[in-house]
Coordinates of C-alpha atoms and ligand atoms in Angstrom, one line a residue:
M1 CA 0.0 0.0 0.0
R2 CA 2.8 2.4 0.9
E3 CA 4.3 1.9 -2.5
V4 CA 1.0 2.9 -4.2
L5 CA 0.9 6.1 -2.1
L6 CA 4.5 6.9 -2.9
R7 CA 3.7 6.4 -6.6
L8 CA 0.7 8.8 -6.1
E9 CA 3.0 11.4 -4.5
E10 CA 5.2 11.4 -7.6
L11 CA 2.2 11.5 -9.9
L12 CA 0.1 14.1 -8.2
F13 CA 2.5 16.3 -6.3
L14 CA 5.7 16.4 -8.4
A15 CA 5.9 20.2 -8.0
A16 CA 5.5 20.0 -4.2
P17 CA 8.0 17.5 -2.9
E18 CA 7.3 18.3 0.8
I19 CA 3.8 16.8 0.4
R20 CA 3.3 13.3 1.7
V21 CA 0.2 11.3 0.7
V22 CA -1.2 9.3 3.7
S23 CA -4.5 8.0 2.4
V24 CA -6.9 7.8 -0.6
Q25 CA -10.6 7.5 -0.1
D26 CA -13.0 7.0 -3.0
D27 CA -16.7 7.7 -2.3
R28 CA -17.8 7.4 -6.0
E29 CA -18.4 11.1 -6.5
V30 CA -15.3 12.6 -4.9
I31 CA -11.8 11.2 -4.5
Q32 CA -10.4 12.4 -1.2
V33 CA -6.6 12.4 -1.0
G34 CA -5.2 12.7 2.5
V35 CA -2.0 14.7 2.6
R36 CA 0.3 16.4 5.1
C37 CA 3.5 18.4 5.0
R38 CA 6.7 16.5 5.8
T39 CA 8.8 19.6 6.8
A40 CA 9.9 19.9 10.4
G41 CA 8.7 23.6 10.6
A42 CA 7.8 26.6 8.6
R43 CA 8.8 30.2 8.1
C44 CA 6.7 32.9 9.7
P45 CA 5.1 35.1 7.1
G46 CA 5.4 38.2 9.4
C47 CA 9.0 38.2 10.3
G48 CA 10.5 35.4 8.2
S49 CA 12.0 33.5 11.1
W50 CA 11.9 29.7 11.2
S51 CA 9.8 28.0 13.8
G52 CA 9.3 24.3 14.6
R53 CA 7.1 24.8 17.7
V54 CA 3.7 23.3 16.8
H55 CA 0.8 25.1 18.4
G56 CA -1.9 22.9 17.0
S57 CA -3.3 21.5 13.7
Y58 CA -6.5 21.3 11.8
L59 CA -7.9 19.9 8.5
R60 CA -8.3 21.9 5.3
F61 CA -10.2 20.5 2.2
P62 CA -9.0 22.5 -0.8
A63 CA -10.4 21.3 -4.1
D64 CA -7.8 20.0 -6.6
L65 CA -7.8 19.3 -10.3
P66 CA -10.2 16.5 -11.3
V67 CA -8.8 13.0 -12.1
A68 CA -10.5 10.9 -14.8
G69 CA -13.4 13.3 -14.8
R70 CA -14.0 12.9 -11.1
R71 CA -13.6 15.6 -8.5
V72 CA -10.6 15.5 -6.2
V73 CA -10.5 17.1 -2.8
L74 CA -7.3 17.1 -0.6
R75 CA -7.7 16.3 3.0
L76 CA -4.8 18.4 4.1
R77 CA -3.7 18.5 7.7
V78 CA -2.0 21.9 8.4
R79 CA -0.1 22.8 11.5
R80 CA -0.2 26.1 13.3
F81 CA 3.2 27.2 14.6
T82 CA 4.2 29.6 17.3
C83 CA 6.5 32.4 16.1
E84 CA 9.6 32.4 18.3
D85 CA 10.6 35.9 17.5
V86 CA 9.4 38.0 20.5
S87 CA 9.5 41.2 18.4
C88 CA 7.1 39.7 15.8
G89 CA 3.5 40.9 15.8
R90 CA 2.2 37.4 15.1
R91 CA 1.9 35.0 17.9
T92 CA 1.1 32.0 15.7
F93 CA 0.9 31.3 12.0
V94 CA -0.3 28.4 9.8
E95 CA 2.0 26.7 7.3
Q96 CA 1.3 27.0 3.6
V97 CA 2.5 24.6 0.9
A98 CA 4.4 26.6 -1.7
G99 CA 2.8 26.3 -5.1
L100 CA -0.2 24.3 -3.7
T101 CA -2.1 26.3 -1.1
R102 CA -2.6 29.9 -0.1
R103 CA -4.4 31.6 2.9
Y104 CA -8.2 31.3 2.9
S105 CA -8.3 29.7 -0.6
Q106 CA -10.7 26.8 -1.0
R107 CA -8.8 25.6 -4.1
T108 CA -5.3 24.5 -4.8
E109 CA -3.1 26.9 -6.8
R110 CA -3.3 24.8 -10.0
M111 CA -7.1 24.6 -9.7
R112 CA -7.2 28.4 -9.4
S113 CA -5.1 28.9 -12.5
V114 CA -7.1 26.4 -14.6
L115 CA -10.4 28.1 -13.6
A116 CA -8.9 31.6 -14.3
E117 CA -7.9 30.4 -17.8
V118 CA -11.5 29.1 -18.3
G119 CA -12.8 32.4 -17.1
L120 CA -10.5 34.4 -19.5
A121 CA -11.8 32.3 -22.4
L122 CA -15.5 32.2 -21.6
A123 CA -16.2 34.7 -18.7
G124 CA -18.4 33.9 -15.8
R125 CA -21.6 32.1 -16.7
A126 CA -20.3 30.0 -19.6
G127 CA -17.0 29.4 -17.8
A128 CA -18.8 28.1 -14.7
R129 CA -20.8 25.7 -16.9
L130 CA -17.8 24.3 -18.7
A131 CA -15.9 24.0 -15.4
D132 CA -18.7 22.0 -14.0
V133 CA -18.6 19.6 -16.9
L134 CA -14.9 19.2 -16.4
G135 CA -15.4 18.3 -12.7
A136 CA -14.1 21.6 -11.3
R137 CA -17.2 23.0 -9.7
A138 CA -17.2 26.8 -9.3
S139 CA -19.9 29.5 -9.4
R140 CA -19.8 32.2 -12.0
N141 CA -18.8 34.8 -9.4
T142 CA -15.9 32.6 -8.3
V143 CA -14.7 32.3 -11.9
L144 CA -14.8 36.1 -12.4
R145 CA -13.1 36.7 -9.0
L146 CA -10.3 34.4 -10.0
V147 CA -9.9 36.3 -13.3
D148 CA -10.0 39.5 -11.4
A149 CA -7.2 38.3 -9.0
L150 CA -4.8 37.6 -11.9
P151 CA -1.8 40.0 -12.0
E152 CA -2.1 42.8 -14.5
P153 CA -0.4 41.8 -17.8
Q154 CA 2.5 44.1 -18.7
P155 CA 2.0 45.0 -22.3
R156 CA 5.1 45.8 -24.3
I157 CA 5.8 49.4 -25.2
P158 CA 4.2 50.0 -28.6
R159 CA 6.2 51.3 -31.5
V160 CA 3.2 52.9 -33.1
V161 CA 0.6 54.3 -30.6
G162 CA -2.9 55.4 -31.5
V163 CA -4.3 58.2 -29.3
D164 CA -8.0 59.0 -29.2
E165 CA -10.6 60.1 -26.7
Y166 CA -13.3 58.0 -25.1
A167 CA -16.4 59.0 -23.3
M168 CA -17.0 58.1 -19.6
R169 CA -20.1 60.2 -19.7
K170 CA -21.0 61.4 -23.2
G171 CA -20.7 65.1 -23.7
R172 CA -19.4 65.6 -20.1
V173 CA -16.4 63.5 -19.1
Y174 CA -13.8 62.2 -21.5
G175 CA -10.6 60.2 -21.1
T176 CA -7.8 59.1 -23.4
V177 CA -7.4 55.6 -24.8
L178 CA -4.0 54.5 -26.1
V179 CA -3.9 51.7 -28.6
D180 CA -1.0 49.7 -29.9
V181 CA -1.7 50.1 -33.6
E182 CA 0.4 47.1 -34.7
T183 CA -1.3 44.6 -32.4
R184 CA -4.7 46.6 -32.4
R185 CA -4.9 46.2 -28.7
P186 CA -5.6 48.9 -26.1
V187 CA -2.5 49.6 -24.0
D188 CA -3.7 52.1 -21.4
L189 CA -6.5 54.4 -20.4
L190 CA -5.8 57.9 -19.1
P191 CA -8.4 59.6 -16.8
D192 CA -8.7 62.8 -18.8
R193 CA -7.8 64.3 -22.2
E194 CA -5.2 66.9 -21.1
A195 CA -2.0 67.5 -23.0
G196 CA 0.0 67.1 -19.7
T197 CA -1.4 63.7 -18.9
L198 CA -0.6 62.4 -22.4
A199 CA 2.9 63.9 -22.3
A200 CA 3.6 62.3 -18.9
W201 CA 2.5 58.9 -20.2
L202 CA 4.7 59.2 -23.4
T203 CA 7.6 60.3 -21.3
E204 CA 7.2 57.2 -19.1
H205 CA 7.2 55.0 -22.2
P206 CA 10.2 56.0 -24.3
G207 CA 10.8 54.3 -27.7
I208 CA 7.5 55.3 -29.4
E209 CA 8.2 56.1 -33.0
V210 CA 4.9 57.1 -34.4
V211 CA 1.9 58.8 -32.7
C212 CA -1.3 58.3 -34.6
R213 CA -3.9 60.9 -33.5
D214 CA -6.8 63.0 -34.5
R215 CA -6.5 66.8 -34.9
A216 CA -7.4 67.8 -31.3
P217 CA -4.9 70.5 -30.1
F218 CA -4.4 68.9 -26.7
F219 CA -3.2 65.6 -28.3
A220 CA -0.8 67.5 -30.6
E221 CA 0.6 69.4 -27.7
G222 CA 0.9 66.3 -25.5
A223 CA 2.7 64.4 -28.3
N224 CA 5.1 67.3 -28.9
I225 CA 6.1 67.5 -25.3
G226 CA 6.1 63.8 -24.4
A227 CA 7.6 62.3 -27.6
P228 CA 9.3 65.1 -29.5
T229 CA 11.1 62.7 -31.8
A230 CA 8.1 60.7 -32.7
V231 CA 6.4 61.2 -36.1
Q232 CA 2.8 62.4 -35.7
V233 CA 0.2 61.2 -38.2
A234 CA -3.5 61.7 -38.6
D235 CA -5.3 58.4 -38.8
R236 CA -7.5 57.4 -41.7
F237 CA -10.8 57.5 -39.8
H238 CA -10.3 61.1 -38.8
L239 CA -9.1 62.2 -42.2
W240 CA -12.3 60.8 -43.7
R241 CA -14.4 62.3 -41.1
N242 CA -12.8 65.8 -41.5
L243 CA -13.2 65.5 -45.3
G244 CA -16.9 64.5 -44.9
E245 CA -17.6 67.5 -42.6
A246 CA -15.8 69.9 -45.0
A247 CA -17.9 68.6 -47.9
E248 CA -21.1 69.0 -45.8
R249 CA -20.2 72.6 -45.0
C250 CA -19.4 73.3 -48.6
V251 CA -22.7 71.8 -49.9
S252 CA -24.5 73.7 -47.2
R253 CA -23.0 77.1 -48.3
H254 CA -23.9 76.4 -51.9
R255 CA -27.4 75.4 -51.3
P256 CA -29.0 78.4 -53.1
C257 CA -26.8 77.7 -56.1
L258 CA -27.8 74.0 -56.1
R259 CA -31.5 75.0 -55.9
A260 CA -31.1 77.5 -58.8
T261 CA -29.2 74.9 -60.9
F262 CA -31.8 72.2 -60.6
A263 CA -35.0 74.2 -60.2
D264 CA -35.8 73.9 -63.9
S265 CA -34.4 70.4 -64.3
V266 CA -36.5 68.7 -61.6
P267 CA -40.3 68.9 -62.3
E268 CA -41.9 69.2 -58.8
K269 CA -44.5 66.6 -58.4
A270 CA -47.7 67.9 -56.9
P271 CA -48.9 65.8 -53.9
A272 CA -51.7 63.4 -54.8
P273 CA -55.1 65.0 -54.5
A274 CA -56.7 64.1 -51.2
E275 CA -59.8 62.1 -51.5
S276 CA -62.0 61.8 -48.5
G277 CA -59.6 64.0 -46.6
S278 CA -56.9 61.4 -46.5
P279 CA -53.5 61.7 -48.3
W280 CA -53.3 57.9 -48.2
P281 CA -55.8 56.1 -50.4
T282 CA -56.7 52.6 -49.4
G283 CA -54.4 50.0 -50.8
H284 CA -51.3 51.8 -49.5
R285 CA -49.2 49.3 -47.6
F286 CA -48.1 51.5 -44.6
A287 CA -51.5 53.2 -44.3
D288 CA -53.4 50.0 -44.3
R289 CA -51.1 48.5 -41.7
T290 CA -51.7 51.6 -39.4
R291 CA -55.4 51.4 -40.0
A292 CA -55.5 47.7 -39.0
K293 CA -53.4 48.4 -35.8
H294 CA -55.6 51.4 -34.9
A295 CA -58.7 49.3 -35.3
T296 CA -57.3 46.4 -33.2
V297 CA -56.2 48.7 -30.4
H298 CA -59.6 50.5 -30.3
A299 CA -61.5 47.2 -30.3
L300 CA -59.5 45.9 -27.3
L301 CA -59.9 49.2 -25.5
A302 CA -63.7 49.1 -26.2
A303 CA -63.8 45.5 -24.8
G304 CA -62.5 46.9 -21.5
H305 CA -58.8 46.1 -21.7
S306 CA -56.4 48.5 -20.1
R307 CA -53.7 50.2 -22.2
R308 CA -51.0 48.2 -20.4
S309 CA -52.9 45.0 -21.3
V310 CA -53.1 46.0 -24.9
Q311 CA -49.4 46.8 -24.9
R312 CA -48.6 43.3 -23.7
Q313 CA -51.1 41.5 -26.0
L314 CA -50.0 43.2 -29.2
G315 CA -46.3 43.4 -28.3
M316 CA -46.2 47.2 -28.8
T317 CA -44.5 49.9 -26.8
Y318 CA -46.7 51.7 -24.3
R319 CA -46.0 55.0 -26.2
T320 CA -47.4 53.4 -29.5
V321 CA -50.5 52.2 -27.7
Q322 CA -51.0 55.6 -26.2
R323 CA -50.6 57.3 -29.7
M324 CA -53.1 54.9 -31.2
A325 CA -55.6 55.2 -28.4
D326 CA -55.4 59.0 -28.4
A327 CA -56.0 59.2 -32.2
A328 CA -59.7 59.2 -33.0
R329 CA -59.1 58.4 -36.7
P330 CA -56.1 56.5 -38.1
E331 CA -55.5 59.4 -40.5
D332 CA -54.5 61.5 -37.5
L333 CA -51.4 59.3 -37.2
F334 CA -50.2 60.2 -40.7
Q335 CA -47.7 62.9 -39.8
G336 CA -44.1 63.6 -40.5
Q337 CA -42.8 61.0 -42.8
W338 CA -46.4 60.2 -43.7
Q339 CA -46.9 63.4 -45.6
N340 CA -46.7 63.1 -49.3
R341 CA -43.3 64.8 -49.6
R342 CA -41.1 64.1 -52.6
T343 CA -38.0 62.0 -51.7
K344 CA -35.0 60.8 -53.5
L345 CA -36.3 57.3 -53.3
D346 CA -39.5 58.0 -55.3
D347 CA -38.0 57.1 -58.7
F348 CA -36.8 53.8 -57.4
K349 CA -39.9 52.8 -55.4
P350 CA -41.6 50.7 -58.1
Y351 CA -38.3 48.8 -58.7
L352 CA -37.8 48.3 -54.9
H353 CA -41.3 47.2 -54.3
E354 CA -41.0 44.5 -57.0
R355 CA -38.0 43.1 -55.2
L356 CA -38.8 43.5 -51.6
D357 CA -38.7 40.3 -49.7
P358 CA -42.3 39.4 -48.7
L359 CA -40.9 38.0 -45.4
G360 CA -39.4 41.4 -44.6
R361 CA -35.9 40.1 -44.2
D362 CA -33.2 42.8 -44.0
Q363 CA -31.8 43.2 -47.5
G364 CA -31.2 46.9 -47.6
A365 CA -27.5 46.6 -48.6
W366 CA -28.3 44.0 -51.3
L367 CA -31.0 46.3 -52.8
Y368 CA -28.7 49.2 -52.7
R369 CA -26.1 47.4 -54.7
R370 CA -28.8 46.3 -57.2
L371 CA -29.8 49.9 -57.5
W372 CA -26.3 51.0 -58.4
S373 CA -25.9 48.2 -61.0
R374 CA -29.1 48.9 -62.9
P375 CA -29.4 51.6 -65.6
R376 CA -30.1 54.9 -63.8
P377 CA -32.5 57.8 -64.4
P378 CA -30.8 61.1 -65.2
P379 CA -28.3 62.0 -62.5
A380 CA -30.1 65.2 -61.5
V381 CA -32.9 63.3 -59.8
S382 CA -30.9 60.4 -58.5
H383 CA -27.8 61.5 -56.6
I384 CA -27.8 65.2 -56.2
P385 CA -29.8 67.2 -53.7
D386 CA -32.8 68.4 -55.6
G387 CA -33.4 71.4 -53.3
T388 CA -36.4 69.8 -51.5
G389 CA -34.5 68.3 -48.6
S390 CA -32.1 69.8 -46.1
P391 CA -28.4 69.9 -47.0
S392 CA -27.7 67.4 -44.3
T393 CA -29.9 64.8 -46.1
V394 CA -27.0 64.1 -48.5
P395 CA -24.5 62.7 -46.0
T396 CA -27.2 61.2 -43.7
H397 CA -28.8 59.5 -46.6
G398 CA -25.4 58.2 -47.8
R399 CA -24.5 57.0 -44.3
R400 CA -27.7 55.0 -44.0
M401 CA -27.4 53.4 -47.4
D402 CA -23.7 52.8 -47.7
P403 CA -22.8 49.2 -46.7
D404 CA -19.1 50.0 -46.6
S405 CA -17.2 51.5 -43.7
P406 CA -14.8 54.4 -44.2
R407 CA -12.0 51.9 -43.7
H408 CA -13.1 49.9 -46.8
T409 CA -13.9 53.0 -48.8
A410 CA -10.4 54.4 -48.1
G411 CA -8.9 51.7 -50.2
E412 CA -11.2 52.2 -53.1
R413 CA -11.9 55.0 -55.6
A414 CA -15.4 55.7 -56.9
P415 CA -15.8 55.0 -60.6
E416 CA -15.7 58.1 -62.8
A417 CA -19.4 57.6 -63.7
E418 CA -20.3 58.1 -60.0
I419 CA -18.2 61.2 -59.5
R420 CA -19.5 63.0 -62.6
P421 CA -23.0 63.9 -61.4
L422 CA -21.4 65.3 -58.2
R423 CA -19.2 67.6 -60.2
L424 CA -22.2 69.1 -62.0
P425 CA -23.3 71.5 -59.3
R426 CA -19.8 72.9 -58.7
T427 CA -19.4 73.8 -62.4
G428 CA -23.0 75.2 -62.4
C429 CA -22.2 77.4 -59.4
P430 CA -21.7 81.1 -60.3
H431 CA -19.3 81.5 -57.4
R432 CA -16.9 79.0 -58.8
A433 CA -16.3 81.2 -61.9
R434 CA -14.3 83.7 -59.7
P435 CA -10.6 83.0 -59.8
R436 CA -8.8 81.6 -56.7
V437 CA -11.6 81.8 -54.2
R438 CA -11.0 79.5 -51.3
E439 CA -14.0 77.5 -50.0
D440 CA -13.5 79.0 -46.6
A441 CA -13.7 82.5 -48.1
H442 CA -16.9 81.8 -50.0
P443 CA -19.4 84.6 -49.1
T444 CA -22.3 83.1 -47.2
P445 CA -25.4 83.9 -49.3
G446 CA -28.6 85.3 -47.9
Ligands
LIG501 ZN1 7.0 36.0 13.2
LIG502 ZN1 -22.1 78.8 -54.7

């Protein structure tokens, strides 16, 4: 029997040679391994002096890694020693097995590190479920606590660092996030977006060659002070955003010119004559749906159901039920986008309705690509503001419809055919005829 236990010692506790296995109990669910420490004494954690005076002993039951899918619990007898150094604040202390136990822990060190790895991969709830399957039972909070107790990883100092702000409270409190651009991982968070804080961080991390930032003056100043030798570049996202904003401002200034250019080329459609006081004749998809909902809500209310009950039964928001209930006629709900305004989409509507998925699946991006690939109506009505919407419609509309991110777009160039219609208003603008007038210096009309 002793031979078997010796073999177990080698197998299970190779990294802790001071452990001696004294018994093994198997009660089907849990394997209990009785162990004790074979050293004569222990070192006091308070003063570091060695003591062999045993004060007492008790049993601990730390969970260990499972064996063959079954849970293993150590039955560890630990001794409490008396510290013999009179100047030491501790009177007694309990021995710990290096690499196996720690104070207060209900798990061995190797069990803790395995659970922490599971937690890093899967986080709390899923991690706890997997650990249970593997025979290492732990609650989700325990898994998260073990991840939390891991030492902070020390990231290497990046060569190219990206600097941008992040919101702790949008519009009020901002901090600075630093990203290693090469590994695309965040490196550090700074509590504010001051030049001094960034400069201090850069000074503490010498060796940064490139600072990639937006055009905020505090980042420029911080980078100049903290890393004077580093090259500063504007990142692609901010370049595109600045360009977009400049284009929007430009279009906004030239709005009267655009209106004048296209006033005669776009025949303004008169809104459909209202029959029976409703701008939406029966047979219109949205109008019919609203009429049906309105009727259902009012029928339920008339049957004595409360608004809350109607909300639950129809799966609507309370606000929608309220609006439906307050409207005497469904036509009262046709406001805002319901008015018969002319939109850029009007020319494409028959084409889109033909191809809309009857199941209502999201296929906006697909339809958009199809629109581009089909023969187009004259450019004046398709891709240029026709003077009926606000100037901000152009970028907003594009943002909603464009399936590509600026990152993708940056690598591509629009085909000449798509650029040409956009050039038209610039050449048609009377202000452009003046020589060497900068966009910024353009007189604001009106
Ligand atoms: Zn001591
Ligand atoms: Zn102009």
